[in-house]
mmCIF file with all atom_site columns, C-alpha atoms in Angstrom:
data_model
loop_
_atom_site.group_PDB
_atom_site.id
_atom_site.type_symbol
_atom_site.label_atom_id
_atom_site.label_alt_id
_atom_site.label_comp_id
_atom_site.label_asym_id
_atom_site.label_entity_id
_atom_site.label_seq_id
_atom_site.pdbx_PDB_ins_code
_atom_site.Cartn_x
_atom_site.Cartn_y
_atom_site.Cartn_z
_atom_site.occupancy
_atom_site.B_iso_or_equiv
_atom_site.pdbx_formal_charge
_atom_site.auth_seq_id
_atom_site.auth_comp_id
_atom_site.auth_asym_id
_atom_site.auth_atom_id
_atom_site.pdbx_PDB_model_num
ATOM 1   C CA . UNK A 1 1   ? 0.000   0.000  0.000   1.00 0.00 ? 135 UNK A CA 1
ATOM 2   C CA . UNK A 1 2   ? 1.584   3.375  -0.635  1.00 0.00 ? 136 UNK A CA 1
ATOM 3   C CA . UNK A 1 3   ? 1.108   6.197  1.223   1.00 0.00 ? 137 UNK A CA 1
ATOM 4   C CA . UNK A 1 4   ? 3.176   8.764  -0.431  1.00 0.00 ? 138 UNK A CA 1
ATOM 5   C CA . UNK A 1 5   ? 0.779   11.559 -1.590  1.00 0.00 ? 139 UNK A CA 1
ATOM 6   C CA . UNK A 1 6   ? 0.746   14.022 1.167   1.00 0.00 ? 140 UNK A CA 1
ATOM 7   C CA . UNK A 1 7   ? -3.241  14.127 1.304   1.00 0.00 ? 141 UNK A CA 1
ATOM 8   C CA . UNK A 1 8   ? -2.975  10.910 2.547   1.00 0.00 ? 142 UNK A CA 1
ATOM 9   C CA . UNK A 1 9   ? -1.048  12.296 5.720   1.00 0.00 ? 143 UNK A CA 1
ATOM 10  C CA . UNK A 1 10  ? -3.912  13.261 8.856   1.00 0.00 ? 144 UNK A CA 1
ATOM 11  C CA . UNK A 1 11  ? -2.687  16.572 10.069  1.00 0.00 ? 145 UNK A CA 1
ATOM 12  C CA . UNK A 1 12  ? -3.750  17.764 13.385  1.00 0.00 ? 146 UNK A CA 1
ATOM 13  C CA . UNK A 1 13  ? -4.176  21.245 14.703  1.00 0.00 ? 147 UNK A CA 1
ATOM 14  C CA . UNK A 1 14  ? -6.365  24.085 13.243  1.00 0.00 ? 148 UNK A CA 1
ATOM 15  C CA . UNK A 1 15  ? -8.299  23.469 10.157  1.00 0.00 ? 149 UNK A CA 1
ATOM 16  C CA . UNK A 1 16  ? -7.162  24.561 7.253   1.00 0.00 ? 150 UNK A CA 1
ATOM 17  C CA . UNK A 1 17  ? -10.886 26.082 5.542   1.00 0.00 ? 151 UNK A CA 1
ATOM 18  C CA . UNK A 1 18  ? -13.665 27.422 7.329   1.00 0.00 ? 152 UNK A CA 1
ATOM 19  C CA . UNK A 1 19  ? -16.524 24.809 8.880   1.00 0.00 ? 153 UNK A CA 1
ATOM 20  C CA . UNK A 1 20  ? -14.086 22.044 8.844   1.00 0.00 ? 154 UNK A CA 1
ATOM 21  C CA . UNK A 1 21  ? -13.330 20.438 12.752  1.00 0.00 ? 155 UNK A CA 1
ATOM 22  C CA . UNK A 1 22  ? -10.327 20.455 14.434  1.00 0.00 ? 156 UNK A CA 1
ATOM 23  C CA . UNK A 1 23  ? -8.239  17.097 14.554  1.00 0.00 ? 157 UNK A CA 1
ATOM 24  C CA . UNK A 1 24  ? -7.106  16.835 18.249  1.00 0.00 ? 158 UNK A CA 1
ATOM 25  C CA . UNK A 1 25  ? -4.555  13.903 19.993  1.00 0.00 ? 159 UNK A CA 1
ATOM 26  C CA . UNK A 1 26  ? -6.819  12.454 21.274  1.00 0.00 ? 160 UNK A CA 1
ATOM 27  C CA . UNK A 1 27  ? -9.029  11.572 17.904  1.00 0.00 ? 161 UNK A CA 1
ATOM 28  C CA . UNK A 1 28  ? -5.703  10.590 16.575  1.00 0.00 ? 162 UNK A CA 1
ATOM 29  C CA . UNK A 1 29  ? -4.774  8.307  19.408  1.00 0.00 ? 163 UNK A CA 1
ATOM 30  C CA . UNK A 1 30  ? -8.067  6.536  18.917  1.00 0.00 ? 164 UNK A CA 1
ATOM 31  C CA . UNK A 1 31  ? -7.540  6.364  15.190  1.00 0.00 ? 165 UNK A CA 1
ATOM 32  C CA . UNK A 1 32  ? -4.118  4.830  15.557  1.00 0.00 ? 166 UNK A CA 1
ATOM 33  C CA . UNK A 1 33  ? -5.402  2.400  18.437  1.00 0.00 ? 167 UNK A CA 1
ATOM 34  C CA . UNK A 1 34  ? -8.068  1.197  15.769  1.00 0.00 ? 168 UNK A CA 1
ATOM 35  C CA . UNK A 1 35  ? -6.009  0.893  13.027  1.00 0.00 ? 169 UNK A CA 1
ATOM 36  C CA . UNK A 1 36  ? -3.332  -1.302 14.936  1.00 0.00 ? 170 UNK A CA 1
ATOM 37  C CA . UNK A 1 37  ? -5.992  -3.430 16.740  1.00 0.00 ? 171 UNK A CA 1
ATOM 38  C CA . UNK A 1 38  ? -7.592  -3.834 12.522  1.00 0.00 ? 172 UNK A CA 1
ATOM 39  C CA . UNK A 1 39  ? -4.028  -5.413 11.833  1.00 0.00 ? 173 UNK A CA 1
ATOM 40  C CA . UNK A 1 40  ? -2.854  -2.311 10.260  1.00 0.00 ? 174 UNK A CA 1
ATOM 41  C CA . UNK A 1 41  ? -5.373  -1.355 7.373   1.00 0.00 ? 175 UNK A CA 1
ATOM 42  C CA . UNK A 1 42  ? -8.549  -0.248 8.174   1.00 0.00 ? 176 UNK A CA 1
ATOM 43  C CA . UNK A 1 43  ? -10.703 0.681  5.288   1.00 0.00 ? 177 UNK A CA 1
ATOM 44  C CA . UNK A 1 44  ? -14.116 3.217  6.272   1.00 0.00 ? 178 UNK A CA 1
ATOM 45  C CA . UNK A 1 45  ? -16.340 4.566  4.234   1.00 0.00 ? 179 UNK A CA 1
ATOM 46  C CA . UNK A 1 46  ? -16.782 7.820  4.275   1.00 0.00 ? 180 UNK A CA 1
ATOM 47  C CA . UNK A 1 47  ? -20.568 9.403  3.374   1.00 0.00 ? 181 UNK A CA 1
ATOM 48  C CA . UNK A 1 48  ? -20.326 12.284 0.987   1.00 0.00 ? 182 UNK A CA 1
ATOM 49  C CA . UNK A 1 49  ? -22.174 14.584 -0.329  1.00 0.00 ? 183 UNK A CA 1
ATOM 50  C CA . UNK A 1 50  ? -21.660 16.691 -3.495  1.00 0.00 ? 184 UNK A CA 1
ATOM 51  C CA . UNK A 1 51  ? -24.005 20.035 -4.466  1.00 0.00 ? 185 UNK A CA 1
ATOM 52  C CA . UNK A 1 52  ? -25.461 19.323 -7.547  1.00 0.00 ? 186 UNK A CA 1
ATOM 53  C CA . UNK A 1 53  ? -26.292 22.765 -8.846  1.00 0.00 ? 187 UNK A CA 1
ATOM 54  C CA . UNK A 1 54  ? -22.589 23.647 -7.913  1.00 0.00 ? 188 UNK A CA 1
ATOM 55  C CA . UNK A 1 55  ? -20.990 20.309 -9.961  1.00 0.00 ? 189 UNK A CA 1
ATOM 56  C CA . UNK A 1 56  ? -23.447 21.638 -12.897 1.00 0.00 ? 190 UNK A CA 1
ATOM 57  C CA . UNK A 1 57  ? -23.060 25.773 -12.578 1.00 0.00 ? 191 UNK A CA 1
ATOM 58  C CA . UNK A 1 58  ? -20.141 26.607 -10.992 1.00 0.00 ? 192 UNK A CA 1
ATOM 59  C CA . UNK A 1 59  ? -16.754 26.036 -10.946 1.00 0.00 ? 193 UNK A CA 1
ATOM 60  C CA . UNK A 1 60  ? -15.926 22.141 -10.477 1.00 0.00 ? 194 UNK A CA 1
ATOM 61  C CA . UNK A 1 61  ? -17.387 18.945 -8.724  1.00 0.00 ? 195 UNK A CA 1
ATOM 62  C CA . UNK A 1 62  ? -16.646 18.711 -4.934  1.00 0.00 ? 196 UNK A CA 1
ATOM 63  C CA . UNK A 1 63  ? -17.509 16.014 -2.470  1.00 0.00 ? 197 UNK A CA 1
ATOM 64  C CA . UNK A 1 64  ? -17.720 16.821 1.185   1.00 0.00 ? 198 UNK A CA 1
ATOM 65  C CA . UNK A 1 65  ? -17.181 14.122 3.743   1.00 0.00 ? 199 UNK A CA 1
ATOM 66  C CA . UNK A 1 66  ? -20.691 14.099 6.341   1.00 0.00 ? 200 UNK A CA 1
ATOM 67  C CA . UNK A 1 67  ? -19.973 11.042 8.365   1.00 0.00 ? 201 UNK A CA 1
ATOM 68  C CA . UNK A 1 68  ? -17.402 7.513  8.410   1.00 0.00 ? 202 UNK A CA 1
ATOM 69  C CA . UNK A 1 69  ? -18.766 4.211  8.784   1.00 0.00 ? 203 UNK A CA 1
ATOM 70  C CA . UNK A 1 70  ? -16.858 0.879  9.499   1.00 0.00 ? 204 UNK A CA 1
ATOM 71  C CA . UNK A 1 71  ? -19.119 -0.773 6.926   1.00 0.00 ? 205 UNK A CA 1
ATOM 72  C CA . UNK A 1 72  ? -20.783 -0.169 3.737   1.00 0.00 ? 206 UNK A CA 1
ATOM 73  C CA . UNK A 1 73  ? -23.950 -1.433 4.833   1.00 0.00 ? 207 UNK A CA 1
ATOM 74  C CA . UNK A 1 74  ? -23.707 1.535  7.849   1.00 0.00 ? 208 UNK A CA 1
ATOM 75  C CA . UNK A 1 75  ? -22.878 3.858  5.469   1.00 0.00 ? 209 UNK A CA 1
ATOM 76  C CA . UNK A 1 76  ? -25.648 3.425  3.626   1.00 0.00 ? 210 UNK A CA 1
ATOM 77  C CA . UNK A 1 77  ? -28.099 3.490  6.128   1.00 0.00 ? 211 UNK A CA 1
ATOM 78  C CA . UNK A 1 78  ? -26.354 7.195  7.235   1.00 0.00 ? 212 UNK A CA 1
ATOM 79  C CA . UNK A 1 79  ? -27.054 8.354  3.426   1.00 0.00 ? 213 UNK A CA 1
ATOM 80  C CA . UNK A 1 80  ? -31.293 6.323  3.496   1.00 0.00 ? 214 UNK A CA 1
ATOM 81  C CA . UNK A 1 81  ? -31.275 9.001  7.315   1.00 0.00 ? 215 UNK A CA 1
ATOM 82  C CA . UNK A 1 82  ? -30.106 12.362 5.220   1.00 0.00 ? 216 UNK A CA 1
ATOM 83  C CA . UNK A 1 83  ? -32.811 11.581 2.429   1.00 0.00 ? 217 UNK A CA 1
ATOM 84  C CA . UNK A 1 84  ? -33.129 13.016 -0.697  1.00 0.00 ? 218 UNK A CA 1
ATOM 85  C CA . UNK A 1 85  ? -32.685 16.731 -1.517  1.00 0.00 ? 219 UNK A CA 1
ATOM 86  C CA . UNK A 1 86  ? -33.359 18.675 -4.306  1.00 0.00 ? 220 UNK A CA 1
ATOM 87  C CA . UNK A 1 87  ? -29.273 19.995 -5.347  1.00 0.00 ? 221 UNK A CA 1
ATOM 88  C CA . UNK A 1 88  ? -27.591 17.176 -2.979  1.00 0.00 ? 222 UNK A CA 1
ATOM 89  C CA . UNK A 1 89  ? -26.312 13.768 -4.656  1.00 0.00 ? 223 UNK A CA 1
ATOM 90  C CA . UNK A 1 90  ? -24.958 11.562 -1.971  1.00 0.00 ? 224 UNK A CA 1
ATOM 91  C CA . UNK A 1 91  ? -21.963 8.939  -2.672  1.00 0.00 ? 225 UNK A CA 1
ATOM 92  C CA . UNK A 1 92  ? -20.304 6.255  -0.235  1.00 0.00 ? 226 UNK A CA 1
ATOM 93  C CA . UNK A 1 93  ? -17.046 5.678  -1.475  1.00 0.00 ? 227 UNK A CA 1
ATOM 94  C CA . UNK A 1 94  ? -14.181 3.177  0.411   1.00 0.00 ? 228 UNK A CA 1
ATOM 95  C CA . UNK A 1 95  ? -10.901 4.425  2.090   1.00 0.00 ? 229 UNK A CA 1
ATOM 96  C CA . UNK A 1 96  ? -7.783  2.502  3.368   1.00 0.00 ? 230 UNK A CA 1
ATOM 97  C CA . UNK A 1 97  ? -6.062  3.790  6.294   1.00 0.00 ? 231 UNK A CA 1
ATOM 98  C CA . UNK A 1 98  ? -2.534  2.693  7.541   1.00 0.00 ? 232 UNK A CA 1
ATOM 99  C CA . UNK A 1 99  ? 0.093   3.465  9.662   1.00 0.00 ? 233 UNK A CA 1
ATOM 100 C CA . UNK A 1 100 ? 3.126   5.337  9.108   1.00 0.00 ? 234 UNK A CA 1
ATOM 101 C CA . UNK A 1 101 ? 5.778   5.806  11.840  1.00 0.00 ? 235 UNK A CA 1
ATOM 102 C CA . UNK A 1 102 ? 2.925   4.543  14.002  1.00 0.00 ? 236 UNK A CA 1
ATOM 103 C CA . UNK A 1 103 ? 0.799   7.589  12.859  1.00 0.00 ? 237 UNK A CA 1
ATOM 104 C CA . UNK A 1 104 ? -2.308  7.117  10.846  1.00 0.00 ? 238 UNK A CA 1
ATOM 105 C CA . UNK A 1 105 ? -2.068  7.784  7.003   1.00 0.00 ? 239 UNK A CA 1
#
């Protein structure tokens, strides 16, 4: 598994952009804990959700991470509890996280 593109890398600290939640040692620790008790690689899902009228009208398709399940089947269940919505397309889509250094990447 490579983990060489530096998006990949969790960052702690301040967020970066406005409305996004600070990553604190202690979400980390549990993270890492997770990860190492999952043998290493622990793949979430991550529920998305991607304006419509935006990804049609303005300047580029973006998907914004609303919740992380350990499952697909979890995942969608949190996407059936948002429902439907005019300019909002939801999408589940699979992540792999790792260990670096005995940091989560």
């Amino acid at each position: 598994m490579s983990f060489e593109d530096k998006r990949n890398v969790l960052r702690t600290g301040p967020p970066e952009h406005p409305g996004e939640t600070e990553i604190t040692s202690a979400m980390v620790e549990t993270v890492r804990q997770r990860i190492k008790d999952a043998g290493g690689i622990l793949t979430v899902w991550a529920v998305l959700d991607e304006d419509v009228y935006e990804s049609q009208f303005g300047d580029g398709f973006y998907l914004h991470v609303k919740g992380i399940a350990l499952n697909g089947a979890d995942a969608d269940k949190l996407v059936a509890l948002a429902g439907d919505a005019e300019f909002t397309k939801w999408h589940v889509r699979s992540y792999r996280l790792g260990l670096k250094d005995n940091a989560p990447i």
